[in-house]
Short mmCIF file of the C-alpha atoms (twelve columns), coordinates in Angstrom:
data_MODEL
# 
_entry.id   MODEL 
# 
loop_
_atom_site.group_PDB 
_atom_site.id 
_atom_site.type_symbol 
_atom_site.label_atom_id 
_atom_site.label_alt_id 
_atom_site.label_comp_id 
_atom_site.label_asym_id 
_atom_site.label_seq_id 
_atom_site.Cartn_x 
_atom_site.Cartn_y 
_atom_site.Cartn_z 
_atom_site.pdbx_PDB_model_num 
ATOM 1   C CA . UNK A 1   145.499 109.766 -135.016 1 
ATOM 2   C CA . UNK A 2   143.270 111.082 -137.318 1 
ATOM 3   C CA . UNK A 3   142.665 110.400 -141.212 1 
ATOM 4   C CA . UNK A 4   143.808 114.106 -141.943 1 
ATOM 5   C CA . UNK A 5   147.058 113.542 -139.614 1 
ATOM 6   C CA . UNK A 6   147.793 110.394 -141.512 1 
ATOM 7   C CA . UNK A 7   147.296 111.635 -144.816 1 
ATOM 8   C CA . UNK A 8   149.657 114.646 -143.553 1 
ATOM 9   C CA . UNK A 9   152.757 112.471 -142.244 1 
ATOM 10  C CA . UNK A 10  152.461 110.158 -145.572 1 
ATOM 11  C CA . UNK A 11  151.878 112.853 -148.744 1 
ATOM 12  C CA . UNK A 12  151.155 110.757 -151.960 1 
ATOM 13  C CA . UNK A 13  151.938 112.322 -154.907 1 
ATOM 14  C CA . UNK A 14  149.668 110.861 -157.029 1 
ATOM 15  C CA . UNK A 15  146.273 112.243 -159.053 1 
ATOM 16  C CA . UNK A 16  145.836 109.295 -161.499 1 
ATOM 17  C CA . UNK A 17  146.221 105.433 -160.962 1 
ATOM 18  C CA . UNK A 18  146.641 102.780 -163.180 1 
ATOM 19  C CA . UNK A 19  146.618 98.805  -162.939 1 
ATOM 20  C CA . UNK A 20  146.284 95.652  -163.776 1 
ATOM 21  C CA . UNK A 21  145.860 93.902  -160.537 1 
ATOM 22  C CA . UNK A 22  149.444 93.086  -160.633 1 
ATOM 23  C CA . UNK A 23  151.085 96.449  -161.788 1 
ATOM 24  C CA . UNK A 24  149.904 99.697  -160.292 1 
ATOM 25  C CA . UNK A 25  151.310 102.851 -161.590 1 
ATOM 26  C CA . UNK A 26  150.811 106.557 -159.647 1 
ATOM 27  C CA . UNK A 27  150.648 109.496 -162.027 1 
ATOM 28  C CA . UNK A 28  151.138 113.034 -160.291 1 
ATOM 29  C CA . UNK A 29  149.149 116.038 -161.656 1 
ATOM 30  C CA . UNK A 30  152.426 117.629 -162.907 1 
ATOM 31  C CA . UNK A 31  152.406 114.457 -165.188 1 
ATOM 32  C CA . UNK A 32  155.602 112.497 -163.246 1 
ATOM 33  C CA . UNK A 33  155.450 108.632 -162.357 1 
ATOM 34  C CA . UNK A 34  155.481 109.101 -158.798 1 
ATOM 35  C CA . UNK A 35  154.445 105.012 -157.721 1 
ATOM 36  C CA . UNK A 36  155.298 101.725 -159.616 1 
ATOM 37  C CA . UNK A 37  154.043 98.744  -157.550 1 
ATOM 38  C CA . UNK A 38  154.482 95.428  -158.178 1 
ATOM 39  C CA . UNK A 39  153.615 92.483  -157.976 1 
ATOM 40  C CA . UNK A 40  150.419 93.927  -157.008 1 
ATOM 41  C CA . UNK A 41  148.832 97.388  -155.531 1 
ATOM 42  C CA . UNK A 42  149.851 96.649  -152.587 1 
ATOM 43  C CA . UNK A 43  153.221 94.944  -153.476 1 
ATOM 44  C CA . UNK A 44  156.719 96.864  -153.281 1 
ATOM 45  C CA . UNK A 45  157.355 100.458 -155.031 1 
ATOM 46  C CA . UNK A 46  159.650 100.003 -157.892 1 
ATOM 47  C CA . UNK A 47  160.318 103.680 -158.409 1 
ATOM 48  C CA . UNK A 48  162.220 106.171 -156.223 1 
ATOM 49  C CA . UNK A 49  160.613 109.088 -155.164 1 
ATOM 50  C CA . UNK A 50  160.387 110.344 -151.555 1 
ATOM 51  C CA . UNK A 51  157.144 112.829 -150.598 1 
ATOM 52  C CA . UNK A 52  157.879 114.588 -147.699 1 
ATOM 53  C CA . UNK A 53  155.402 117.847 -147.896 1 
ATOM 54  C CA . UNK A 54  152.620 118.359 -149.900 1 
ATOM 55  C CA . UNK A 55  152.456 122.155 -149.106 1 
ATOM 56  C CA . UNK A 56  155.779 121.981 -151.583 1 
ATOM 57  C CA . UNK A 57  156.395 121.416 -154.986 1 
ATOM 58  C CA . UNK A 58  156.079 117.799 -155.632 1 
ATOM 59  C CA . UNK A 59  155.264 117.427 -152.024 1 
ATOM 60  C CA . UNK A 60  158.609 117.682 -151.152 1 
ATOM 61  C CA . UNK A 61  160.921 114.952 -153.249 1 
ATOM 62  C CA . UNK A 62  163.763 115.927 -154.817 1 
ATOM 63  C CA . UNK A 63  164.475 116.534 -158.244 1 
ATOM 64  C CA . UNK A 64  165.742 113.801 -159.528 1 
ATOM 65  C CA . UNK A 65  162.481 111.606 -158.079 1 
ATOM 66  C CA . UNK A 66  160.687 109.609 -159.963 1 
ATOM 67  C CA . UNK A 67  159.947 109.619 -163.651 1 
ATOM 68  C CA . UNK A 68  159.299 112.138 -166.014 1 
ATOM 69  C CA . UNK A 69  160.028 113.480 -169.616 1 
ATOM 70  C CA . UNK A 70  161.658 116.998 -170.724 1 
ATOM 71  C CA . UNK A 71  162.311 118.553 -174.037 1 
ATOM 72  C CA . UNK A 72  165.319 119.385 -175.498 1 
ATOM 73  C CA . UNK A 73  164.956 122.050 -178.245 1 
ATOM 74  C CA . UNK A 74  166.840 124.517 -180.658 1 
ATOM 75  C CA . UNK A 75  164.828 127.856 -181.456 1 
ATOM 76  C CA . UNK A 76  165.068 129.095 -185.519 1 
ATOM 77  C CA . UNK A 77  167.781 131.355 -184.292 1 
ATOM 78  C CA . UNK A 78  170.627 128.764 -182.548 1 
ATOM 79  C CA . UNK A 79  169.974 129.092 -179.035 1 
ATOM 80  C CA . UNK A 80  169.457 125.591 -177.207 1 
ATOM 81  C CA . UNK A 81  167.631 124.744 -173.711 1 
ATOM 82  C CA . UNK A 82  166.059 121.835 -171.817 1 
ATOM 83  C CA . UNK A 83  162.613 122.168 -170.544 1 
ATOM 84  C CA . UNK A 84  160.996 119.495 -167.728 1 
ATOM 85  C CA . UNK A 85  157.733 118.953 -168.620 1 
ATOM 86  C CA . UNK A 86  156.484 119.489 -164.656 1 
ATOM 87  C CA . UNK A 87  158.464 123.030 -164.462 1 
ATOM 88  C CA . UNK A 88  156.312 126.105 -164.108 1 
ATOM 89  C CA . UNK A 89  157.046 127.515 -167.621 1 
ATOM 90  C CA . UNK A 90  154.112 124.412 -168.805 1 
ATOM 91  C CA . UNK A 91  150.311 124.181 -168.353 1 
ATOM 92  C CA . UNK A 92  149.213 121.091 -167.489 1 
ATOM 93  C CA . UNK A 93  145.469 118.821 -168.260 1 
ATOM 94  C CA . UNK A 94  144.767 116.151 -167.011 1 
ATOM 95  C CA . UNK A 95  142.278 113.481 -168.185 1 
ATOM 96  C CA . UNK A 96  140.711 110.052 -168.986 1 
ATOM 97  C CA . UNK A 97  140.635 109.600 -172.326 1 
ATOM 98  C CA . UNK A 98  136.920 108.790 -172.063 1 
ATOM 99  C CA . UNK A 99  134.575 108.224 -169.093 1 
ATOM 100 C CA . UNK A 100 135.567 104.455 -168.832 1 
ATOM 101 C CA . UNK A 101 138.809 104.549 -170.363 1 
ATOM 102 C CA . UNK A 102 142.132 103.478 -168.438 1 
ATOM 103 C CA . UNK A 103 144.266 105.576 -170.317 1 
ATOM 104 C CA . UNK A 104 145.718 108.543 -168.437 1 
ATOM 105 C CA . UNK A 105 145.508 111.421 -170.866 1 
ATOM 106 C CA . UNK A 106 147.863 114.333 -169.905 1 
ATOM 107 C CA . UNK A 107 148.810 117.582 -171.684 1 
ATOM 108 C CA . UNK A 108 151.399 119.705 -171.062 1 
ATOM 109 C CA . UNK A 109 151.623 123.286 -173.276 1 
ATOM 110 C CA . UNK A 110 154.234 125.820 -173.269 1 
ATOM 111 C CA . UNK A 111 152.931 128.783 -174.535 1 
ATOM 112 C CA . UNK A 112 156.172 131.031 -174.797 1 
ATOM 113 C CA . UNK A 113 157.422 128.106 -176.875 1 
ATOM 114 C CA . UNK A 114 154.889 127.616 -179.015 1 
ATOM 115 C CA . UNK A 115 154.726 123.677 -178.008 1 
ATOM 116 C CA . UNK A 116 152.370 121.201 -176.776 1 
ATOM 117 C CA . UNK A 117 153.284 117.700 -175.687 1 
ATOM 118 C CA . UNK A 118 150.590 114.751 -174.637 1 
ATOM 119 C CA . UNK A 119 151.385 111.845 -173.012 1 
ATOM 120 C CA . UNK A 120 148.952 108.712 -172.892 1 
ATOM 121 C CA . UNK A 121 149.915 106.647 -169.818 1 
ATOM 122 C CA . UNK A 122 148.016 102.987 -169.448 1 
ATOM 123 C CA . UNK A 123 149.131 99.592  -168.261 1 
ATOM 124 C CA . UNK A 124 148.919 97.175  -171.127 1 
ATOM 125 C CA . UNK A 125 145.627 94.985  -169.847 1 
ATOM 126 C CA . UNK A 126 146.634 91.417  -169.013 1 
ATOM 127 C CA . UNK A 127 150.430 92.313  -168.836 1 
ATOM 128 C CA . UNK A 128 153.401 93.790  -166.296 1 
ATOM 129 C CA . UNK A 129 153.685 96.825  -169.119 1 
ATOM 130 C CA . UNK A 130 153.542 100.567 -168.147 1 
ATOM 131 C CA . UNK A 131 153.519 102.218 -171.607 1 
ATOM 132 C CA . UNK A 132 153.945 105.955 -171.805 1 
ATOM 133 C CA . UNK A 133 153.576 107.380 -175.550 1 
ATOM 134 C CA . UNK A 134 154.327 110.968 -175.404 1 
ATOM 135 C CA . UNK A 135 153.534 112.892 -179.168 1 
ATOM 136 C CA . UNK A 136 155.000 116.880 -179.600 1 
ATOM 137 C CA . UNK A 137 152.925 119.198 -181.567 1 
ATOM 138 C CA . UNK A 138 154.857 122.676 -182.550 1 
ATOM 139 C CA . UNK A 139 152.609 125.493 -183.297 1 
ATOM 140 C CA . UNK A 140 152.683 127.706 -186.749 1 
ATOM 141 C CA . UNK A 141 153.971 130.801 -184.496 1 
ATOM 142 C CA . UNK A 142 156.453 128.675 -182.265 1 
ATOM 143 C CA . UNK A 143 160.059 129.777 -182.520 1 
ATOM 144 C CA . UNK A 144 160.861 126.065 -181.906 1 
ATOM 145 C CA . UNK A 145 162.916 124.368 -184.959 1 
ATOM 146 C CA . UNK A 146 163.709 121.048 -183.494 1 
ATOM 147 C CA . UNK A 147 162.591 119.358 -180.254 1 
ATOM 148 C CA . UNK A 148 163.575 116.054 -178.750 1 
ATOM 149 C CA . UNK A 149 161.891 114.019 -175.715 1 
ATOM 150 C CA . UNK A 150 164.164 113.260 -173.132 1 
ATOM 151 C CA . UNK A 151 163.123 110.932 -170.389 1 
ATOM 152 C CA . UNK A 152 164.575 110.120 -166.997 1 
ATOM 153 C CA . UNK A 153 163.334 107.514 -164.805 1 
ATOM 154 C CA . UNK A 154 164.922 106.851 -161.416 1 
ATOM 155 C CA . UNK A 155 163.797 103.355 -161.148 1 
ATOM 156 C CA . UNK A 156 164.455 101.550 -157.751 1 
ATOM 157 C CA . UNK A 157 163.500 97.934  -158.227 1 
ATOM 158 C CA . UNK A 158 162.661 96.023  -155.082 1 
ATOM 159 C CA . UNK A 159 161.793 92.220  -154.788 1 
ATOM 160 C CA . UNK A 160 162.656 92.220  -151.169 1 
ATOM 161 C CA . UNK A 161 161.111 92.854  -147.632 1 
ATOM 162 C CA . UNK A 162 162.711 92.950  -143.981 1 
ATOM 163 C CA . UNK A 163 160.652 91.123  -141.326 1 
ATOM 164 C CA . UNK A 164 159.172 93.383  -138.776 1 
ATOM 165 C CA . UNK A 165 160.398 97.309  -140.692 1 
ATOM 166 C CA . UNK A 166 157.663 98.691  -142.615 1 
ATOM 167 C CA . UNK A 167 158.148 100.169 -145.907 1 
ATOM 168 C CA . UNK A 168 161.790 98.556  -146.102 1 
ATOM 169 C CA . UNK A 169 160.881 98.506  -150.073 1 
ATOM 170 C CA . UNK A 170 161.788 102.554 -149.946 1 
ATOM 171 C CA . UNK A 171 163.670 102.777 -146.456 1 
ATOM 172 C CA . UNK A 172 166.427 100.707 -147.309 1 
ATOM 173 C CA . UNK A 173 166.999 101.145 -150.526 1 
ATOM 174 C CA . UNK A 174 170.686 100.696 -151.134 1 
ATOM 175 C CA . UNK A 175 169.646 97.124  -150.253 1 
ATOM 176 C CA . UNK A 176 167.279 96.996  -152.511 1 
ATOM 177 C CA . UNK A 177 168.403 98.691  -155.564 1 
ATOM 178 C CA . UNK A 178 170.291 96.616  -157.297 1 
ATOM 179 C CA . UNK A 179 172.230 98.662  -158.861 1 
ATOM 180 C CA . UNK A 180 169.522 99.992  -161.253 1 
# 
């Protein structure tokens, strides 16, 4: 087969890596953890999320794959909602933070909102540490009076391979789950 039918049967959500050497974390451009290997790049995937398409929104996974962060807010006037940070009501940036800096720089605004949120994703050098600090920044016209991150993660941690079945680490995972 060729390189382009490869890349088409095995979509990789990812625009972004991060490492170590040991850890290696994928960051999509929508700003979700989409790969968390361990105990090396090419070790097993410790989060759960499923490309199947990359013509479709997060190339085809599910919802409720991978990691990612949402707000929960209350405008001045009572009403309530929940916004994911990769939904289509954000704009998304994504950058080093300088030309030879590991740290994954993205920012996500909301304009009808009046809200801007920016993550800084690195692995902590020397360590097994994925550290995502996400700040909120609420503009003077926003109609936004609180807001609270939320973060879901759908972690699927694997220290186990089957002999002869390739990528058991995400095939089989309610053997290899345990029970995170």
């Amino acid at each position: 087969p060729t390189f382009e039918a490869i890349l088409e049967a095995n979509p990789t959500d990812v625009n972004a890596s991060l490492g170590s050497g040991r850890l290696t974390a994928g960051i999509s451009r929508s700003g979700n953890l989409t790969v968390l290997r361990w105990p090396g790049p090419s070790g097993l995937d410790q989060v759960a999320h499923r490309a199947a398409d990359r013509s479709k929104p997060f190339f085809g996974a599910a919802l409720n794959q991978g990691s990612f962060a949402a707000l929960r807010y209350v405008t001045v006037t009572g009403s309530a909602g929940l916004s994911l940070l990769h939904g289509p009501d954000w704009v998304r940036t994504q950058h080093y933070l300088e030309d030879t800096s590991a740290v994954l720089v993205t920012e996500f605004v909301h304009p009808a909102l009046g809200l801007k949120v920016v993550a800084h994703d690195f692995v902590v050098p020397g360590k097994d540490l994925l550290a995502r600090h996400f700040s909120i920044e609420r503009g003077t016209l926003s109609p936004v009076a609180t807001a609270v991150l939320v973060y879901y993660e759908n972690l699927d941690p694997c220290t186990d391979r089957f002999a002869r079945v390739p990528y058991s680490d995400w095939l089989l995972d309610a053997f290899n789950d345990f029970a995170a």
